Short mmCIF file of C-alpha atoms in Angstrom, two decimals:
data_model
loop_
_atom_site.label_atom_id
_atom_site.label_comp_id
_atom_site.label_asym_id
_atom_site.label_seq_id
_atom_site.Cartn_x
_atom_site.Cartn_y
_atom_site.Cartn_z
CA UNK A 1 110.76 66.36 107.80
CA UNK A 2 110.77 69.62 110.17
CA UNK A 3 110.63 72.96 108.61
CA UNK A 4 113.74 75.00 108.78
CA UNK A 5 111.53 77.54 110.39
CA UNK A 6 110.93 75.56 113.37
CA UNK A 7 114.35 74.91 113.51
CA UNK A 8 114.87 78.45 113.63
CA UNK A 9 112.24 78.94 116.21
CA UNK A 10 113.70 76.28 118.60
CA UNK A 11 117.14 77.71 118.35
CA UNK A 12 115.95 81.18 119.27
CA UNK A 13 113.81 79.43 122.04
CA UNK A 14 117.15 77.99 123.66
CA UNK A 15 118.98 81.35 122.99
CA UNK A 16 116.50 83.11 125.17
CA UNK A 17 116.49 80.63 127.59
CA UNK A 18 120.39 80.37 128.16
CA UNK A 19 120.61 84.51 128.08
CA UNK A 20 117.91 84.27 131.15
CA UNK A 21 119.96 82.20 133.03
CA UNK A 22 123.03 83.95 132.35
CA UNK A 23 121.32 86.88 133.72
CA UNK A 24 120.04 85.06 136.94
CA UNK A 25 123.32 83.81 137.36
CA UNK A 26 125.02 87.35 137.26
CA UNK A 27 122.33 88.23 139.87
CA UNK A 28 123.75 85.50 142.00
CA UNK A 29 127.15 87.01 141.64
CA UNK A 30 126.46 90.74 141.97
CA UNK A 31 123.44 91.16 144.38
CA UNK A 32 123.23 91.35 148.36
CA UNK A 33 122.48 88.89 150.75
CA UNK A 34 118.59 89.94 150.84
CA UNK A 35 118.23 89.64 147.11
CA UNK A 36 119.99 86.35 147.07
CA UNK A 37 118.04 84.98 149.68
CA UNK A 38 114.62 85.95 147.86
CA UNK A 39 115.83 84.83 144.34
CA UNK A 40 116.70 81.51 146.23
CA UNK A 41 113.28 81.06 147.45
CA UNK A 42 111.75 82.05 144.25
CA UNK A 43 113.93 79.71 141.89
CA UNK A 44 112.83 76.69 144.09
CA UNK A 45 109.57 77.71 143.66
CA UNK A 46 109.92 78.01 140.29
CA UNK A 47 111.43 73.93 140.06
CA UNK A 48 108.48 73.10 142.46
CA UNK A 49 106.11 74.73 140.22
CA UNK A 50 107.44 72.76 137.25
CA UNK A 51 106.13 69.91 138.76
CA UNK A 52 102.68 70.99 139.53
CA UNK A 53 102.76 72.51 136.19
CA UNK A 54 103.60 69.33 134.37
CA UNK A 55 101.16 67.49 136.58
CA UNK A 56 98.08 70.01 135.48
CA UNK A 57 99.49 71.79 132.37
CA UNK A 58 100.73 68.84 130.71
CA UNK A 59 98.93 66.07 132.46
CA UNK A 60 95.56 67.57 133.05
CA UNK A 61 95.51 66.35 136.41
CA UNK A 62 94.50 69.11 139.44
CA UNK A 63 96.34 69.29 142.70
CA UNK A 64 95.94 71.94 145.41
CA UNK A 65 97.85 69.78 147.99
CA UNK A 66 101.28 69.52 146.48
CA UNK A 67 102.87 70.73 149.91
CA UNK A 68 102.27 66.87 150.87
CA UNK A 69 104.79 65.88 148.39
CA UNK A 70 107.01 68.94 148.84
CA UNK A 71 107.14 68.45 153.13
CA UNK A 72 107.77 64.46 152.41
CA UNK A 73 111.24 65.53 150.53
CA UNK A 74 111.80 67.96 153.37
CA UNK A 75 111.18 65.55 155.75
CA UNK A 76 113.60 62.87 154.48
CA UNK A 77 116.25 65.27 154.17
CA UNK A 78 115.98 66.48 157.39
CA UNK A 79 115.29 63.46 159.61
CA UNK A 80 118.03 61.24 157.73
CA UNK A 81 120.76 64.21 158.01
CA UNK A 82 119.84 65.24 161.44
CA UNK A 83 119.16 62.01 163.15
CA UNK A 84 121.86 59.94 161.30
CA UNK A 85 124.19 62.11 159.20
CA UNK A 86 123.32 60.78 156.31
CA UNK A 87 124.04 62.85 153.22
CA UNK A 88 121.37 65.13 152.23
CA UNK A 89 121.89 63.65 148.59
CA UNK A 90 120.82 60.44 149.71
CA UNK A 91 117.96 61.94 151.35
CA UNK A 92 116.61 63.65 148.87
CA UNK A 93 116.70 60.35 146.68
CA UNK A 94 114.85 58.56 149.39
CA UNK A 95 112.34 61.55 149.43
CA UNK A 96 111.89 61.37 145.56
CA UNK A 97 111.38 57.60 146.03
CA UNK A 98 108.79 58.30 148.84
CA UNK A 99 107.06 61.12 147.59
CA UNK A 100 106.73 59.25 143.96
CA UNK A 101 105.28 56.14 145.59
CA UNK A 102 102.53 58.21 147.78
CA UNK A 103 101.72 59.95 144.60
CA UNK A 104 101.07 56.67 142.77
CA UNK A 105 99.28 55.02 145.52
CA UNK A 106 97.33 58.02 145.91
CA UNK A 107 96.32 58.15 141.97
CA UNK A 108 95.78 54.53 141.46
CA UNK A 109 93.24 54.95 144.72
CA UNK A 110 91.57 58.28 143.15
CA UNK A 111 91.46 56.72 139.24
CA UNK A 112 90.49 53.28 140.06
CA UNK A 113 87.27 54.51 142.11
CA UNK A 114 86.57 57.11 139.47
CA UNK A 115 87.73 60.29 141.65
CA UNK A 116 88.25 62.76 139.17
CA UNK A 117 88.43 66.80 138.35
CA UNK A 118 87.69 68.52 141.48
CA UNK A 119 87.27 65.47 143.38
CA UNK A 120 90.62 64.42 143.15
CA UNK A 121 91.83 68.07 143.74
CA UNK A 122 89.81 68.01 147.36
CA UNK A 123 91.24 64.93 147.98
CA UNK A 124 94.93 65.88 147.76
CA UNK A 125 94.27 68.91 149.94
CA UNK A 126 92.83 66.22 152.35
CA UNK A 127 96.03 64.24 152.11
CA UNK A 128 98.28 67.45 152.85
CA UNK A 129 96.08 68.12 155.69
CA UNK A 130 96.37 64.79 157.12
CA UNK A 131 100.00 64.51 156.88
CA UNK A 132 100.43 68.14 158.22
CA UNK A 133 98.36 66.99 161.38
CA UNK A 134 99.92 63.40 161.28
CA UNK A 135 103.62 64.81 161.47
CA UNK A 136 102.36 67.76 163.84
CA UNK A 137 102.06 65.01 166.49
CA UNK A 138 104.85 62.78 165.59
CA UNK A 139 107.69 62.94 167.96
CA UNK A 140 110.31 61.17 165.96
CA UNK A 141 110.35 63.84 163.11
CA UNK A 142 109.92 66.61 165.85
CA UNK A 143 106.14 66.96 165.91
CA UNK A 144 105.69 70.76 166.50
CA UNK A 145 108.72 71.74 167.75
CA UNK A 146 110.13 70.81 164.34
CA UNK A 147 113.84 70.12 162.88
CA UNK A 148 116.84 72.46 162.96
CA UNK A 149 120.04 71.54 160.88
CA UNK A 150 123.04 72.75 162.23
CA UNK A 151 124.21 76.18 161.30
CA UNK A 152 126.74 76.14 158.39
CA UNK A 153 130.06 76.74 159.13
CA UNK A 154 131.03 79.21 156.10
CA UNK A 155 132.80 76.22 153.99
CA UNK A 156 131.22 74.85 151.22
CA UNK A 157 130.64 70.99 151.05
CA UNK A 158 128.95 69.78 147.99
CA UNK A 159 128.94 66.05 149.45
CA UNK A 160 126.92 67.19 151.93
CA UNK A 161 125.05 69.86 150.14
CA UNK A 162 125.87 72.19 153.15
CA UNK A 163 127.17 75.86 152.23
CA UNK A 164 126.43 79.59 152.49
CA UNK A 165 123.46 81.80 150.75
CA UNK A 166 125.20 82.17 147.30
CA UNK A 167 125.80 78.50 147.41
CA UNK A 168 122.30 77.84 147.65
CA UNK A 169 121.24 80.11 145.17
CA UNK A 170 123.22 78.69 142.56
CA UNK A 171 121.77 74.87 143.59
CA UNK A 172 118.38 76.67 143.48
CA UNK A 173 119.09 78.12 139.52
CA UNK A 174 120.72 74.79 138.27
CA UNK A 175 117.64 73.09 139.65
CA UNK A 176 115.70 75.79 138.24
CA UNK A 177 117.45 75.23 135.02
CA UNK A 178 116.97 71.32 134.62
CA UNK A 179 112.95 72.08 135.25
CA UNK A 180 112.65 74.34 132.33
CA UNK A 181 114.68 71.83 130.37
CA UNK A 182 113.05 68.74 131.52
CA UNK A 183 109.48 70.61 130.70
CA UNK A 184 110.55 71.69 127.42
CA UNK A 185 111.97 68.04 126.44
CA UNK A 186 109.02 65.97 127.90
CA UNK A 187 106.69 68.78 125.62
CA UNK A 188 107.99 67.82 122.59
CA UNK A 189 108.46 64.04 123.64
CA UNK A 190 106.07 61.55 122.85
CA UNK A 191 104.75 61.31 126.91
CA UNK A 192 104.38 65.07 126.18
CA UNK A 193 101.78 64.70 123.29
CA UNK A 194 100.23 61.23 125.22
CA UNK A 195 99.76 63.46 128.30
CA UNK A 196 98.49 66.67 126.38
CA UNK A 197 95.70 64.24 124.47
CA UNK A 198 94.71 62.57 127.61
CA UNK A 199 94.30 66.29 129.05
CA UNK A 200 92.12 67.65 126.11
CA UNK A 201 89.71 64.61 125.79
CA UNK A 202 90.32 61.57 127.96
CA UNK A 203 87.54 59.45 126.19
CA UNK A 204 89.17 60.07 122.89
CA UNK A 205 92.68 59.53 124.07
CA UNK A 206 91.52 56.02 125.45
CA UNK A 207 89.72 55.00 122.00
CA UNK A 208 92.90 55.92 120.70
CA UNK A 209 94.70 53.26 122.44
CA UNK A 210 96.27 55.66 125.66
CA UNK A 211 96.36 53.93 128.68
CA UNK A 212 95.37 56.75 130.20
CA UNK A 213 94.86 55.19 133.98
CA UNK A 214 98.85 54.25 133.48
CA UNK A 215 99.81 57.91 132.53
CA UNK A 216 97.92 59.63 135.28
CA UNK A 217 100.05 57.31 137.76
CA UNK A 218 102.99 58.06 135.99
CA UNK A 219 102.38 61.54 135.38
CA UNK A 220 101.18 61.89 139.08
CA UNK A 221 104.30 60.32 140.46
CA UNK A 222 107.07 62.51 138.49
CA UNK A 223 105.22 65.29 139.58
CA UNK A 224 105.21 64.21 143.21
CA UNK A 225 108.94 63.11 143.01
CA UNK A 226 110.18 66.60 141.29
CA UNK A 227 108.49 68.64 144.12
CA UNK A 228 109.99 66.47 146.90
CA UNK A 229 113.35 67.18 145.38
CA UNK A 230 112.54 71.02 145.45
CA UNK A 231 111.40 70.61 149.06
CA UNK A 232 114.53 68.65 150.44
CA UNK A 233 116.33 71.44 148.85
CA UNK A 234 114.25 74.19 150.55
CA UNK A 235 114.36 72.96 153.78
CA UNK A 236 118.38 73.33 153.74
CA UNK A 237 117.80 76.46 152.53
CA UNK A 238 115.85 77.31 155.54
CA UNK A 239 117.54 75.64 158.02
CA UNK A 240 114.56 74.22 159.94
CA UNK A 241 111.71 71.81 158.82
CA UNK A 242 108.14 72.31 160.43
CA UNK A 243 104.71 70.77 159.44
CA UNK A 244 103.28 74.24 158.90
CA UNK A 245 105.84 75.58 156.97
CA UNK A 246 106.56 72.69 154.88
CA UNK A 247 103.04 71.16 154.35
CA UNK A 248 100.78 74.04 155.20
CA UNK A 249 98.26 75.24 152.73
CA UNK A 250 100.06 78.13 151.94
CA UNK A 251 103.05 76.19 150.26
CA UNK A 252 100.64 74.62 148.02
CA UNK A 253 99.45 78.00 147.12
CA UNK A 254 102.85 79.32 146.15
CA UNK A 255 103.85 76.24 144.41
CA UNK A 256 100.83 76.96 141.78
CA UNK A 257 100.80 80.36 142.03
CA UNK A 258 103.93 80.52 139.48
CA UNK A 259 102.73 78.13 136.70
CA UNK A 260 99.42 79.88 137.26
CA UNK A 261 100.37 83.81 136.75
CA UNK A 262 103.02 82.90 134.30
CA UNK A 263 101.31 80.06 131.99
CA UNK A 264 100.26 77.05 132.29
CA UNK A 265 101.78 74.07 129.94
CA UNK A 266 105.04 76.47 129.05
CA UNK A 267 108.44 75.61 130.14
CA UNK A 268 109.03 79.38 131.11
CA UNK A 269 105.87 80.16 132.43
CA UNK A 270 106.88 79.15 136.27
CA UNK A 271 109.57 80.74 136.32
CA UNK A 272 107.89 84.20 134.82
CA UNK A 273 105.08 83.75 137.55
CA UNK A 274 107.22 83.20 140.11
CA UNK A 275 109.40 86.44 139.67
CA UNK A 276 106.46 88.32 139.20
CA UNK A 277 104.18 87.10 142.50
CA UNK A 278 106.78 85.63 144.68
CA UNK A 279 108.61 88.86 145.25
CA UNK A 280 105.51 90.89 145.66
CA UNK A 281 104.33 88.68 148.06
CA UNK A 282 107.32 89.36 150.57
CA UNK A 283 106.78 93.04 149.42
CA UNK A 284 103.27 93.03 150.36
CA UNK A 285 104.00 90.86 153.92
CA UNK A 286 106.52 93.52 155.01
CA UNK A 287 104.25 96.56 154.65
CA UNK A 288 101.55 94.85 156.03
CA UNK A 289 103.53 94.39 159.20
CA UNK A 290 104.91 97.97 158.97
CA UNK A 291 101.19 99.28 158.37
CA UNK A 292 99.82 97.24 161.23
CA UNK A 293 97.70 95.30 158.42
CA UNK A 294 98.40 91.61 158.49
CA UNK A 295 97.43 89.62 155.49
CA UNK A 296 98.18 92.04 153.10
CA UNK A 297 100.47 89.67 151.28
CA UNK A 298 96.99 87.31 150.79
CA UNK A 299 95.14 90.03 149.27
CA UNK A 300 98.04 90.93 146.83
CA UNK A 301 97.75 87.52 145.82
CA UNK A 302 94.06 87.57 145.25
CA UNK A 303 94.71 90.56 143.19
CA UNK A 304 97.24 88.84 141.22
CA UNK A 305 94.91 85.57 140.27
CA UNK A 306 92.09 87.76 139.30
CA UNK A 307 94.27 90.26 137.17
CA UNK A 308 95.88 87.44 135.57
CA UNK A 309 92.36 85.24 134.80
CA UNK A 310 90.48 88.83 133.49
CA UNK A 311 93.31 90.17 131.67
CA UNK A 312 96.09 87.62 130.64
CA UNK A 313 94.16 84.24 130.94
CA UNK A 314 97.13 82.55 128.99
CA UNK A 315 99.18 83.89 131.81
CA UNK A 316 102.46 86.41 131.37
CA UNK A 317 104.84 84.04 129.27
CA UNK A 318 102.59 83.16 126.51
CA UNK A 319 101.07 87.24 126.17
CA UNK A 320 105.25 87.76 126.19
CA UNK A 321 106.00 86.11 123.49
CA UNK A 322 102.90 87.18 121.32
CA UNK A 323 103.96 90.64 121.79
CA UNK A 324 107.83 90.09 121.02
CA UNK A 325 107.34 87.65 118.37
CA UNK A 326 105.22 90.23 116.24
CA UNK A 327 102.75 89.78 114.04
CA UNK A 328 103.79 87.71 110.98
CA UNK A 329 101.77 87.84 107.25
CA UNK A 330 100.71 84.72 106.02
CA UNK A 331 102.70 83.45 103.20
CA UNK A 332 99.24 83.61 100.88
CA UNK A 333 96.63 86.05 101.30
CA UNK A 334 93.76 84.54 103.37
CA UNK A 335 91.00 85.81 100.84
CA UNK A 336 90.40 84.06 97.61
CA UNK A 337 92.41 85.00 94.36
CA UNK A 338 90.07 85.47 91.34
CA UNK A 339 90.69 82.77 88.89
CA UNK A 340 91.99 83.48 85.42
CA UNK A 341 89.97 82.96 82.85
CA UNK A 342 91.45 81.80 79.60
CA UNK A 343 90.03 83.20 76.62
#
C-alpha cells in the first residue's frame, strides 16, 4: 500500500509542474515576438530532449546522433505538405512510423551483433551523418537547396497546423507538457522499472527474466518516434528544411544538452536544462557576432557542460529539488539507543 507521504509528495510534484506550465502560458500571452520565438525553440528542444532522456536516462542506451530522427520527422512533414498538400498531422504520423522503424532496425542490427555502449553511440553518429549526406544529394527532398514552406497568411488553421508565432508557441508548450507527463508516467510504470533495471545492470536484468534485447529495441523505437514529432513541428516553425539544419551534429547536441544540464532520468530535467542552455547559446552567438568572435556559443556550451559535470553531476533539477525540499529529520535517531535494564 502506498504511504500517505508518497501520495502527498506526488501531489506536490504535479501541482508544481502545473504551476510551471501556467507560468509558461503567461509568457506566451504577455511576451513580445522575439521572446516567443526563442521560447518556442526552447520548448521544442525540451520535447525532443525528453525523447533522448527516455532513451538514455531511463533506458540506458546512449545516442549522439538523435538528429537522424529529428530530420526524418522534419522531412516527412515537409515533403508531404510542400509536394502533395498533405496535412502536417499526417506527416507527423508518417514521420513517427519511419523514425520508429529506422530506430528499431538500427537497434536490432547493433544489439544483434553485440554493438553496445560507446560503440552504439558512434553508430548513431555515423547513421545521422550518412542520412545528412544522402539527403544533401537527393533532389526529391530538395538536396542542399532545401525545402521551403509557404509563408503563413496570418490566420490560424488547426487542420493544417499553420498559424503565427504565438500559435506555434502554444503547440510547442503542449508538446513539452505531454513530454513531461509521459516521462513521469513511464518512470513509475512497469516499463520504467524494467528499463531502469536494464540500464543499471543488463546481465542481472536478464538473469531475472527481462528480455533486454526486445526492451532495448522498444525504448529506442519510442524515443526515435518522439523525436520525429518534435522535428516535424520544428520544420513548420522554421519554415524551411535543410540537411545541415535538421540532421547536423549541432541538432544532436542541442537535443542532449537539456537533459544533461537539467538532470538525466527526471521529468523536469530537460525543461530546466533547455531553459538554462538554449537562451545562453543564442545570447553568446549574438555576442560573438557583434564582437567578431565566431563560435562563442560553442565555447559557452562547453563551459556549461564542464560546470555541470564538475559542480552539479546530477543536473540542475535534482539539485533544486534537494534545496527546496529541505532536510527532513529521521523519524528515529540514527544512533542506537541504550537498552533499559530491568532490575
